[in-house]
Tab-separated table of C-alpha atoms in Angstrom:
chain	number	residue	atom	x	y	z
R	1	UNK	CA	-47.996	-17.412	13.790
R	2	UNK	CA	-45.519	-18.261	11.142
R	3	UNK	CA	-47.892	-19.881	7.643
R	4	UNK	CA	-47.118	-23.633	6.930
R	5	UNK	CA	-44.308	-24.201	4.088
R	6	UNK	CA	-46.326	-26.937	2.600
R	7	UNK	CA	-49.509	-24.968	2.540
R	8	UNK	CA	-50.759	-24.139	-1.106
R	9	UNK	CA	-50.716	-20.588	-2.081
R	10	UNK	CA	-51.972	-18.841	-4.792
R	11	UNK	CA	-50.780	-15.369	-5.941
R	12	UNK	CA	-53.944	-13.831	-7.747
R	13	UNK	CA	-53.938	-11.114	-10.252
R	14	UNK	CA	-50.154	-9.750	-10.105
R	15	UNK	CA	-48.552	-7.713	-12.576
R	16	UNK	CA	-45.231	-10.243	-13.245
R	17	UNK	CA	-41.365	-9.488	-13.921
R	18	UNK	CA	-39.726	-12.829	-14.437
R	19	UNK	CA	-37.864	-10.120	-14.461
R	20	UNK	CA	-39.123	-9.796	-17.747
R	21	UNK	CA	-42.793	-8.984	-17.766
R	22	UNK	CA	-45.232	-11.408	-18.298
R	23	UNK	CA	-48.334	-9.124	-17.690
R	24	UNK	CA	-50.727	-10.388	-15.332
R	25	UNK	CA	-50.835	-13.742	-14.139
R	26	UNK	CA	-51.689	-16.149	-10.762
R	27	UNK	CA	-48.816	-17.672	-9.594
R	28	UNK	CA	-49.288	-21.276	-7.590
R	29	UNK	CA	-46.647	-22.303	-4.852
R	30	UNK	CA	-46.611	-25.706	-4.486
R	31	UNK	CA	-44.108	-26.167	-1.170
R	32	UNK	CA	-40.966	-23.997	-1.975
R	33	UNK	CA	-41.431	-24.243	-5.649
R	34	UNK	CA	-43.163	-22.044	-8.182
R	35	UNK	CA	-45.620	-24.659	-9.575
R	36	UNK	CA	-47.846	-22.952	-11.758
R	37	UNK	CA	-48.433	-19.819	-13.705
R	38	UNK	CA	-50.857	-18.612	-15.970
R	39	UNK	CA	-53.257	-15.830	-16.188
R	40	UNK	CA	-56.062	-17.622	-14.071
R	41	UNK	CA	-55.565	-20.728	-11.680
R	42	UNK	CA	-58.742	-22.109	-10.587
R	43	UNK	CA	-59.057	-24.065	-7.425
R	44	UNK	CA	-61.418	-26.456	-5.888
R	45	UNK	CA	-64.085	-26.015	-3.050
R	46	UNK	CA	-62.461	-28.272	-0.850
R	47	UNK	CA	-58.597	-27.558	-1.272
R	48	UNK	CA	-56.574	-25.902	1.628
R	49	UNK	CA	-54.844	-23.328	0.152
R	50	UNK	CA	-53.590	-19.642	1.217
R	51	UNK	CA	-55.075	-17.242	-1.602
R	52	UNK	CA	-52.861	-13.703	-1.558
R	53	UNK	CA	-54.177	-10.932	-3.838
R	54	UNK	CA	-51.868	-9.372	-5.496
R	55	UNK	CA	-54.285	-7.168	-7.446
R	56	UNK	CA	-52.597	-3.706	-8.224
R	57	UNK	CA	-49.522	-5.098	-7.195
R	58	UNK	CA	-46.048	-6.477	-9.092
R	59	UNK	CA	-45.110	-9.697	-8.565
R	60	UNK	CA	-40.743	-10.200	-8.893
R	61	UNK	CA	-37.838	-12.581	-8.262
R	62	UNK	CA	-36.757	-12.609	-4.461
R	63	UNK	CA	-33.366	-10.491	-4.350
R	64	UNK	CA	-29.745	-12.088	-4.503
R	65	UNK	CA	-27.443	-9.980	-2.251
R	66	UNK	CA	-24.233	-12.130	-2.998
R	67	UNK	CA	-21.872	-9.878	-0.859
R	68	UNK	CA	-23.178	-9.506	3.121
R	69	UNK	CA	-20.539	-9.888	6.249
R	70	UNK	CA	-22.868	-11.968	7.663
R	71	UNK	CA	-20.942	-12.395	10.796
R	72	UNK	CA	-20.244	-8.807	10.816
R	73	UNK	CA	-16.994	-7.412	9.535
R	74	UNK	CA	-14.475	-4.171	9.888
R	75	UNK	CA	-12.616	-3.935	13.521
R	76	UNK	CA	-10.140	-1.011	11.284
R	77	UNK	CA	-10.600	1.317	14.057
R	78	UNK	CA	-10.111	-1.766	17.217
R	79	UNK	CA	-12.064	-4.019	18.409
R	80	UNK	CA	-15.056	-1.762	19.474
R	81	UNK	CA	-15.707	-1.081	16.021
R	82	UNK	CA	-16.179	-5.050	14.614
R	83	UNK	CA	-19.602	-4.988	13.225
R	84	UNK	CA	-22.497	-6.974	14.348
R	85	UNK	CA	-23.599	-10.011	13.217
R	86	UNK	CA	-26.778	-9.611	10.081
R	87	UNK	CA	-30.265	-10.772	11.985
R	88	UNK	CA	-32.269	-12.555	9.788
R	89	UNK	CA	-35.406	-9.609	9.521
R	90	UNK	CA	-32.552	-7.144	8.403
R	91	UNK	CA	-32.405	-9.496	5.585
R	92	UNK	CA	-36.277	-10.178	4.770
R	93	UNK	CA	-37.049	-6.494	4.695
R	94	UNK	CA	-34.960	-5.952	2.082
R	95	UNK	CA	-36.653	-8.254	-0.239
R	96	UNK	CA	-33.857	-10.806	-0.068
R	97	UNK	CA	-34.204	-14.053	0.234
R	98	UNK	CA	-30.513	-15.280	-0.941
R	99	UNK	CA	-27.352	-13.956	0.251
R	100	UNK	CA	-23.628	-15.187	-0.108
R	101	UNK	CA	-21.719	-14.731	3.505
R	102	UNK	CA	-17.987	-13.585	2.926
R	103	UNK	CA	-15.302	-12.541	5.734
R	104	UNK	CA	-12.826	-9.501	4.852
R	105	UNK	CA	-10.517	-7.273	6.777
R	106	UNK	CA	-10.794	-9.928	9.969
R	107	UNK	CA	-9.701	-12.876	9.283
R	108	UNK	CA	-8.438	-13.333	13.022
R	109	UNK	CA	-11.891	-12.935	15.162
R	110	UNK	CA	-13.952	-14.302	12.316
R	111	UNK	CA	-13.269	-17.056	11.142
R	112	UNK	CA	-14.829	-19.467	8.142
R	113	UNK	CA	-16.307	-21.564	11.183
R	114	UNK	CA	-18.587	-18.647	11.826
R	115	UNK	CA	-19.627	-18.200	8.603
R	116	UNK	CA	-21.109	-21.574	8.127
R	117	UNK	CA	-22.594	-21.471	11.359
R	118	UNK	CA	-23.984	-18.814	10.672
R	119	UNK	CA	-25.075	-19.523	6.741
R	120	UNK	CA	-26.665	-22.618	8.458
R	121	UNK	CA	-28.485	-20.973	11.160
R	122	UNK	CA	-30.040	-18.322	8.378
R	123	UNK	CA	-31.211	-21.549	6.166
R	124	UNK	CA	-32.914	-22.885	9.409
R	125	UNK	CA	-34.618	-19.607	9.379
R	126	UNK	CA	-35.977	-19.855	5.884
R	127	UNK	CA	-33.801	-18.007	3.822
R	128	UNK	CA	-30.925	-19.421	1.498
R	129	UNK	CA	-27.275	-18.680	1.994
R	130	UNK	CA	-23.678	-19.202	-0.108
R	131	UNK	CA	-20.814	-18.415	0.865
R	132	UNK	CA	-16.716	-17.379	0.099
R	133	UNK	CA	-14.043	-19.394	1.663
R	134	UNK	CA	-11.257	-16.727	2.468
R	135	UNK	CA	-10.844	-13.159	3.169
R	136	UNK	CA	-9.163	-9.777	1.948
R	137	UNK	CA	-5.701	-11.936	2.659
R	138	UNK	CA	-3.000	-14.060	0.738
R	139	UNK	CA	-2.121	-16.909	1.704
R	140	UNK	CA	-5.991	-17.617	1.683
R	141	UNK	CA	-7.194	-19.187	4.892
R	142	UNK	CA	-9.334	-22.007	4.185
R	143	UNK	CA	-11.011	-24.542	6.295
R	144	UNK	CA	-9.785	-27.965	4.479
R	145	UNK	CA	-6.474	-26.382	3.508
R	146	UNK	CA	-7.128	-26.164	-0.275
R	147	UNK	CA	-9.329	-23.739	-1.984
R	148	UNK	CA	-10.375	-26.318	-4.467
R	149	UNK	CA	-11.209	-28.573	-1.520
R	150	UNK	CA	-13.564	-26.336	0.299
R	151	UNK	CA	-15.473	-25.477	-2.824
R	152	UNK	CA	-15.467	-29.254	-4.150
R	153	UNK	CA	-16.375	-30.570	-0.006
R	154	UNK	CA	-18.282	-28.149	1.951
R	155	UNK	CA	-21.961	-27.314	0.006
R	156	UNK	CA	-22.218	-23.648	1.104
R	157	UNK	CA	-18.830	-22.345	-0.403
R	158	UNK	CA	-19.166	-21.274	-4.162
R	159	UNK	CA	-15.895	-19.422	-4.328
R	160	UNK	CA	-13.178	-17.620	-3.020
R	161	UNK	CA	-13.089	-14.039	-1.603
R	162	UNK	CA	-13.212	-11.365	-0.952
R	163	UNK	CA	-9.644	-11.038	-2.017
R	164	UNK	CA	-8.281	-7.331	-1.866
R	165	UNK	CA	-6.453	-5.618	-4.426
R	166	UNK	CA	-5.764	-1.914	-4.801
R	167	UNK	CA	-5.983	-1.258	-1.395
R	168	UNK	CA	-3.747	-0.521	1.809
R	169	UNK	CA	-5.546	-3.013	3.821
R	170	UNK	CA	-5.146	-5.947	0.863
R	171	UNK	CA	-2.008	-8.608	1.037
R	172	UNK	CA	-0.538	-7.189	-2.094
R	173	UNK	CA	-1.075	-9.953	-4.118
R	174	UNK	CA	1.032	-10.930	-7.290
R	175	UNK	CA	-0.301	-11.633	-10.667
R	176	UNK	CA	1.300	-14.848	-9.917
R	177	UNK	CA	-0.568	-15.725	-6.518
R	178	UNK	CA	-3.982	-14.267	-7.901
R	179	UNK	CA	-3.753	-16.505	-11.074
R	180	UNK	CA	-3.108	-19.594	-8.965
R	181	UNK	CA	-6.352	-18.574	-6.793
R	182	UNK	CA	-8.528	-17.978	-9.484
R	183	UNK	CA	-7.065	-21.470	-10.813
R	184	UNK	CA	-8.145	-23.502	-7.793
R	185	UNK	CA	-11.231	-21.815	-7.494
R	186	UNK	CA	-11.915	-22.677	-11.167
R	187	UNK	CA	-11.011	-25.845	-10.968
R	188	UNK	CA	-13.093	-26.526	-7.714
R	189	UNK	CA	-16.170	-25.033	-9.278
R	190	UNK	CA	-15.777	-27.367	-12.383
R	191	UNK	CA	-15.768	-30.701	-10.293
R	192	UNK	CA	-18.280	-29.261	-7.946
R	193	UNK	CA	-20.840	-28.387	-10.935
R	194	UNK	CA	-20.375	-24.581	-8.682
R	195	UNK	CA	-19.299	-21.203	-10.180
R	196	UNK	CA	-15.871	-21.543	-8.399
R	197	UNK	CA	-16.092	-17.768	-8.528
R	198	UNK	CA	-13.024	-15.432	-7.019
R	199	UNK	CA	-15.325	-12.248	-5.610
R	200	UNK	CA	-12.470	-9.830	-5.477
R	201	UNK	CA	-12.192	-6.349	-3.287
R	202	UNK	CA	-11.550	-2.973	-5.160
R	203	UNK	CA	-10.037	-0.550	-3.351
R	204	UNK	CA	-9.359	3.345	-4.596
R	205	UNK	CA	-5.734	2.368	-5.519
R	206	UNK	CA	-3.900	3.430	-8.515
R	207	UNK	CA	-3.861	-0.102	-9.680
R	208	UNK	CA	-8.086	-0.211	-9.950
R	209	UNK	CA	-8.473	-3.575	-12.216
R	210	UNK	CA	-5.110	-3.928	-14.070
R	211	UNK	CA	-4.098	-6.838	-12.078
R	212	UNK	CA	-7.246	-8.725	-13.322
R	213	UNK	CA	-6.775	-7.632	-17.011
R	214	UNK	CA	-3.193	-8.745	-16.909
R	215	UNK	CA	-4.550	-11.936	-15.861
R	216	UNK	CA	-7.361	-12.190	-18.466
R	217	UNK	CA	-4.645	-11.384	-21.205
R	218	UNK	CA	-2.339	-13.194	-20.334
R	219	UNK	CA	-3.325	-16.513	-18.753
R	220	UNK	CA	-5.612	-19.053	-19.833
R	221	UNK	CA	-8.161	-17.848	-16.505
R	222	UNK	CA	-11.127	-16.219	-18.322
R	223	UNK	CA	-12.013	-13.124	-17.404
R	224	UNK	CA	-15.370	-14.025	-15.767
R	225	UNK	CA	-13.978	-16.143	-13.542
R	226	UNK	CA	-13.440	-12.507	-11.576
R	227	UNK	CA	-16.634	-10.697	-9.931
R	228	UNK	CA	-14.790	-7.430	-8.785
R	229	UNK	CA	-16.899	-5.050	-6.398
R	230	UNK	CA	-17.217	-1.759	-4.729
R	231	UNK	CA	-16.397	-0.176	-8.486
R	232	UNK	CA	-18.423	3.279	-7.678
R	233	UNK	CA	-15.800	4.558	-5.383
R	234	UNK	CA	-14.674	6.873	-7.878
R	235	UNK	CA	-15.475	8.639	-11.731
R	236	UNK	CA	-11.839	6.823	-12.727
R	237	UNK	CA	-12.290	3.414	-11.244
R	238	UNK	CA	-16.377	3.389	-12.669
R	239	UNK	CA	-14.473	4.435	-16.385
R	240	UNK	CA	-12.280	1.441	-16.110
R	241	UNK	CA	-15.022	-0.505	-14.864
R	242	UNK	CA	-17.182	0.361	-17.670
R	243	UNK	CA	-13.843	-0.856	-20.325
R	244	UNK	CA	-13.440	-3.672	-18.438
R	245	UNK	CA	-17.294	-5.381	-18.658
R	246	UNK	CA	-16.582	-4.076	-22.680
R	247	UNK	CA	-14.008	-6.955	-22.683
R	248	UNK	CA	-16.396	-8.973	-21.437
R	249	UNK	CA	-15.819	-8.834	-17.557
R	250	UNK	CA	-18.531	-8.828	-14.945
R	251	UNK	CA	-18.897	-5.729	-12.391
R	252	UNK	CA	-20.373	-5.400	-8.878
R	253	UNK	CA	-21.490	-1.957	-7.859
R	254	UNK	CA	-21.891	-1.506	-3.988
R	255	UNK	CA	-25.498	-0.158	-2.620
R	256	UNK	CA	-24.543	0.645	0.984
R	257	UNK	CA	-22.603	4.436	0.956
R	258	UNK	CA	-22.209	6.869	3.850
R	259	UNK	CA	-22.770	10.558	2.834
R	260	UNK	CA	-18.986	11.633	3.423
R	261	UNK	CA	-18.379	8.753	0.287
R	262	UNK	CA	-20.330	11.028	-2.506
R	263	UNK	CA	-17.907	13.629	-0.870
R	264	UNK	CA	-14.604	12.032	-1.941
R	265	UNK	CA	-16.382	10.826	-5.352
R	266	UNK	CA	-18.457	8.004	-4.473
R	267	UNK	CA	-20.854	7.507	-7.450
R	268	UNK	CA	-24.370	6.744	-6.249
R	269	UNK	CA	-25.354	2.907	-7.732
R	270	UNK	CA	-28.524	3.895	-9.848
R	271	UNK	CA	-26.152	6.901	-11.199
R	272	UNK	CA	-23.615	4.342	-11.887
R	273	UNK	CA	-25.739	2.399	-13.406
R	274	UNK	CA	-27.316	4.419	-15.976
R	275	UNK	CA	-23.471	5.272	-17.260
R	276	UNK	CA	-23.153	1.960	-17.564
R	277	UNK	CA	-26.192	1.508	-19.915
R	278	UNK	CA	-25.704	4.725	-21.994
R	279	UNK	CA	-21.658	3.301	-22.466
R	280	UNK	CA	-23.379	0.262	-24.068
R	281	UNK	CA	-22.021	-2.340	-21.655
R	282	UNK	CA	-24.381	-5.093	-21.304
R	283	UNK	CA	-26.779	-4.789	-18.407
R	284	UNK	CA	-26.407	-9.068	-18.279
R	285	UNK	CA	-22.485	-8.021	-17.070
R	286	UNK	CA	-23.558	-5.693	-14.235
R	287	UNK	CA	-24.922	-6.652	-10.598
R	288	UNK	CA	-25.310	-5.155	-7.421
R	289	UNK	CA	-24.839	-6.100	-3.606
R	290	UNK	CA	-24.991	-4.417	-0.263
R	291	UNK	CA	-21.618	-5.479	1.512
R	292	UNK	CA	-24.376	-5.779	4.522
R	293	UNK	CA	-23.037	-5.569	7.538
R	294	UNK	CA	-19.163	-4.824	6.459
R	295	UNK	CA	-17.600	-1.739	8.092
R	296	UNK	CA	-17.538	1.386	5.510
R	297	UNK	CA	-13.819	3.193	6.927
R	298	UNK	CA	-13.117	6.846	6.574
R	299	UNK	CA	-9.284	6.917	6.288
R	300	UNK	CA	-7.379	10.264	5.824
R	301	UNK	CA	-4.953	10.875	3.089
R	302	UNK	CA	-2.254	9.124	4.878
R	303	UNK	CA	-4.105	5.800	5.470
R	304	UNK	CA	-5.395	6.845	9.630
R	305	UNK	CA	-8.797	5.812	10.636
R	306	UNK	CA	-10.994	8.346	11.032
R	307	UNK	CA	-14.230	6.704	11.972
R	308	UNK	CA	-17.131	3.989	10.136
R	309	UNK	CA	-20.342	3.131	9.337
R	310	UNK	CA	-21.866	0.310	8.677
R	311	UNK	CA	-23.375	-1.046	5.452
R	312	UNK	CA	-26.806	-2.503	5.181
R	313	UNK	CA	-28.695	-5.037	3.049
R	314	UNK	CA	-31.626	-2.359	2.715
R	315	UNK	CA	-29.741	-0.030	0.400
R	316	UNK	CA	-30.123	-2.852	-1.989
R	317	UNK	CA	-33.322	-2.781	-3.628
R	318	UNK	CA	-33.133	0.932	-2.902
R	319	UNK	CA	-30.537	1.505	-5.594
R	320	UNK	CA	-32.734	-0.313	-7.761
R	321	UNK	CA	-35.956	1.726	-7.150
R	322	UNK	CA	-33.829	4.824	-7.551
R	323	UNK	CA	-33.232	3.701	-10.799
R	324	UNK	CA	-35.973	3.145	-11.914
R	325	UNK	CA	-37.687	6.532	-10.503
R	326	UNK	CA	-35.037	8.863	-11.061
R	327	UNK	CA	-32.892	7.523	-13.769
R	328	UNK	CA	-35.816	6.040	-16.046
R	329	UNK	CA	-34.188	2.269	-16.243
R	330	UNK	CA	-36.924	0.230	-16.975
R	331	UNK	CA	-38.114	-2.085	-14.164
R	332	UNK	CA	-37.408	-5.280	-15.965
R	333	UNK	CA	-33.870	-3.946	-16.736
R	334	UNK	CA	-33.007	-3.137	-12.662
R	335	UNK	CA	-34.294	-5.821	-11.719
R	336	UNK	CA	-31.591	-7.959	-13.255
R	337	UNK	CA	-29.098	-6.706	-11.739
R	338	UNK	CA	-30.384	-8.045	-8.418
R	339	UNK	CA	-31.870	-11.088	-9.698
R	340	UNK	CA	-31.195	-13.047	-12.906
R	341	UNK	CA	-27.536	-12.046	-13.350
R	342	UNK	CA	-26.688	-12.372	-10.064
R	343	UNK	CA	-27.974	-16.044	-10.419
R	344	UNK	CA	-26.635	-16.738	-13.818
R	345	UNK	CA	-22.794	-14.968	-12.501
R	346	UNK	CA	-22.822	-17.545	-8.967
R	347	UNK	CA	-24.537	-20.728	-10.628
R	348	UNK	CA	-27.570	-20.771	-8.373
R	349	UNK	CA	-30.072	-22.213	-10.896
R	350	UNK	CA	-33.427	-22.849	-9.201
R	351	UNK	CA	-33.015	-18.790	-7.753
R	352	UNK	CA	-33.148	-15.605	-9.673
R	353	UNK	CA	-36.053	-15.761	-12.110
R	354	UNK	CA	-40.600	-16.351	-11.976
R	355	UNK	CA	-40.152	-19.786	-13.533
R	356	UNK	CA	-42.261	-23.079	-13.041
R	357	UNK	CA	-39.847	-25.319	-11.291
R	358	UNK	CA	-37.781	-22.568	-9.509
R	359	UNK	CA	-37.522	-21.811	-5.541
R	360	UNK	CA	-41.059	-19.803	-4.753
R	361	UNK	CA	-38.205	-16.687	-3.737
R	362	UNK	CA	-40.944	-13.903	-4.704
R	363	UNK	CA	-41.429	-10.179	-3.821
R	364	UNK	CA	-44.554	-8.496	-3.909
R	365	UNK	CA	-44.660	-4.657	-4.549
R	366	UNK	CA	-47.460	-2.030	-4.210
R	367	UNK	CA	-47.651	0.837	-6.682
R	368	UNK	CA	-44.959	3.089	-4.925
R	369	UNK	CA	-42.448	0.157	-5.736
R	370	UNK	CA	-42.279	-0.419	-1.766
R	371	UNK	CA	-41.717	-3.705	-0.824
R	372	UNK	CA	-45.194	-5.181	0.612
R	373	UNK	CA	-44.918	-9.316	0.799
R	374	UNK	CA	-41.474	-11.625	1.112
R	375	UNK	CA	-41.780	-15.280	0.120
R	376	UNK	CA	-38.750	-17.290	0.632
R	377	UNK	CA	-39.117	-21.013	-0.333
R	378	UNK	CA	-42.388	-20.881	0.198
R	379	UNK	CA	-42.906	-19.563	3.420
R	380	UNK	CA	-44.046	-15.803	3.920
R	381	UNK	CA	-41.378	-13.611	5.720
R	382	UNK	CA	-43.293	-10.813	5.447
R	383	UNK	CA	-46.480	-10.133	4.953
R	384	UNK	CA	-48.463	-6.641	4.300
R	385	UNK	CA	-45.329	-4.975	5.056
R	386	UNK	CA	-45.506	-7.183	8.596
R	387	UNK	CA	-42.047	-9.227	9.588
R	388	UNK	CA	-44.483	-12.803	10.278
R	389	UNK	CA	-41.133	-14.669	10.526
R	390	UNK	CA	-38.460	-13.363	12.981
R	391	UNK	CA	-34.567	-14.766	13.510
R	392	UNK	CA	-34.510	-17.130	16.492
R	393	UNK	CA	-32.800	-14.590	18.933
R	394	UNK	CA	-34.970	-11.561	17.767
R	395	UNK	CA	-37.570	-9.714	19.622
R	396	UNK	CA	-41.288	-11.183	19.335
């Protein structure tokens, strides 16, 4: 039996990262809203309310994935290998509780039709969802006809992408035709009060993020109107990463990485991350995100499929315990990257942080920094490390 959104609960006795830490506090959801905290709530005799003690445990932001194929993805190796379509306890067991759809290679069997269906379908289930209009492909493919228009008309869509560059798979695109798609997105995000974001594809091509510099110095398009991803495919394209957030660019690293990747130079994310921090980028440029659900292709030297895997929103949080275990970040640091900046980079302003006011998106974890309790807007998802809310079409 799924617990009552409007129910009362109070969160007793957690150790809290905001994701800065607050020390210990009870934490009151009032609906799907964090409506109290302080260091102890008291409550009446005669007031319904769900008490959940969080004694000896930490007490965080729910996770912001903001790039998952939703739908599924891939299809590089036919159509046996499209990807499945994300359930919505895939999602919850990671922690998350906000994710931002996108389409990429397959513009042709998925379409932007799916992917708000299916955004819509994973609200109903008690999670929030954004999404990109568009794909890896120029001329974009929206659902109006105009980026601007889908950003400015249809709620879910916050941006465009993910557009490909320095890839074989990617349309090529001009400095030109990016510039005017990072215009209209802009543009759309300003009259929309949205981040009109372009989420952009990096491939292991010579090119790596030139064509967005060139744009940055020489067009009035700032530079974070860009969130380029998959930037641990390589020690080169991580270096020009790390020079590009120094001119004040933001950078997505990707969590989900089959074994052959650290092969051909694949850099795991907590790695990454700590040569990020010791090259004195700020950790506010820096996020990280699964690509759940997208196809991960093997292509030989010549560009031939070899074979896939599948990426996975579970890797997320993973990165960011590795971290914090093996690399020494400190929590409140990792966390960010997952939470606040993620947030702060796609506009979503009630998500992100342990505020009073803010969605009640909060992640309990027990002392081995495993994930023990999901809240999203209110409602428990999981619950002692038990899924207590499953996706309409999953197994009881």
């Amino acid at each position: 039996m799924t617990d009552d959104v409007f129910m009362l609960k109070l969160i007793q006795g957690a150790d809290v990262y905001a994701p800065e830490p607050l020390g210990k506090k009870d934490v009151l959801v009032t609906g799907d809203k964090i409506g109290l905290i302080q260091e102890h709530i008291g409550i009446g005799k005669h007031i319904d309310i769900k008490l959940i003690d969080a004694r000896g445990k930490l007490l965080v932001p729910g996770f912001i994935d903001c790039h998952v194929h939703i739908v599924g993805g891939g299809g590089e190796g036919g159509f046996k290998t499209r990807t499945p379509e994300i359930m919505l306890s895939d999602i919850t067991k990671a922690g998350v509780t906000t994710v931002v759809g996108c389409l990429g290679t397959d513009e042709t069997t998925r379409t932007l039709g799916n992917l708000i269906a299916k955004a819509n379908g994973l609200e109903e289930e008690g999670i929030s969802c954004y999404l990109y209009t568009g794909s890896y492909h120029i001329p974009v493919k929206t659902l109006t006809g105009s980026i601007q228009d889908d950003i400015v008309l249809i709620d879910k869509v916050i941006g465009v992408g993910e557009i490909a560059v320095s890839d074989h798979r990617s349309s090529q695109p001009t400095v030109e035709e990016l510039t005017k798609i990072a215009a209209a997105a802009r543009v759309g995000g300003m009259l929309s009060g949205k981040a009109g974001i372009v989420n952009v594809h990096v491939g292991d091509g010579h090119g790596k993020l030139s064509i967005l510099e060139q744009i940055a110095d020489t067009t009035e398009i700032p530079i974070t109107q860009f969130i380029p991803t998959h930037l641990g495919r390589n020690q080169d394209l991580l270096a020009s990463s790390i020079r590009y957030a120094k001119k004040g660019g933001l950078i997505d690293l990707t969590t989900s990485a089959p074994e052959w990747s650290f092969k051909k130079g694949n850099i795991k994310c907590s790695k990454a991350l700590k040569q990020i921090i010791e090259n004195d980028v700020p950790i506010k440029s820096v996020s990280f995100s699964s690509d759940g659900q997208g196809s991960l292709p093997l292509f030989d030297e010549k560009g031939a499929f070899k074979g896939l895997e599948v990426g996975t929103v579970s890797t997320l949080f993973k990165e960011v315990r590795d971290a914090v275990r093996e690399e020494k970040i400190p929590l409140e640091t990792a966390l960010t990257v997952i939470t606040s900046n993620p947030a702060r980079n796609l506009r979503l302003k009630s998500k992100g942080r342990i505020r009073i006011g803010k969605d009640a998106d909060l992640v309990l974890l027990d002392e081995n920094l495993e994930i023990d309790t999901v809240i999203s807007r209110g409602r428990i998802m999981i619950e002692n490390k038990e899924i207590t809310v499953t996706g309409t079409f999953e197994k009881q």
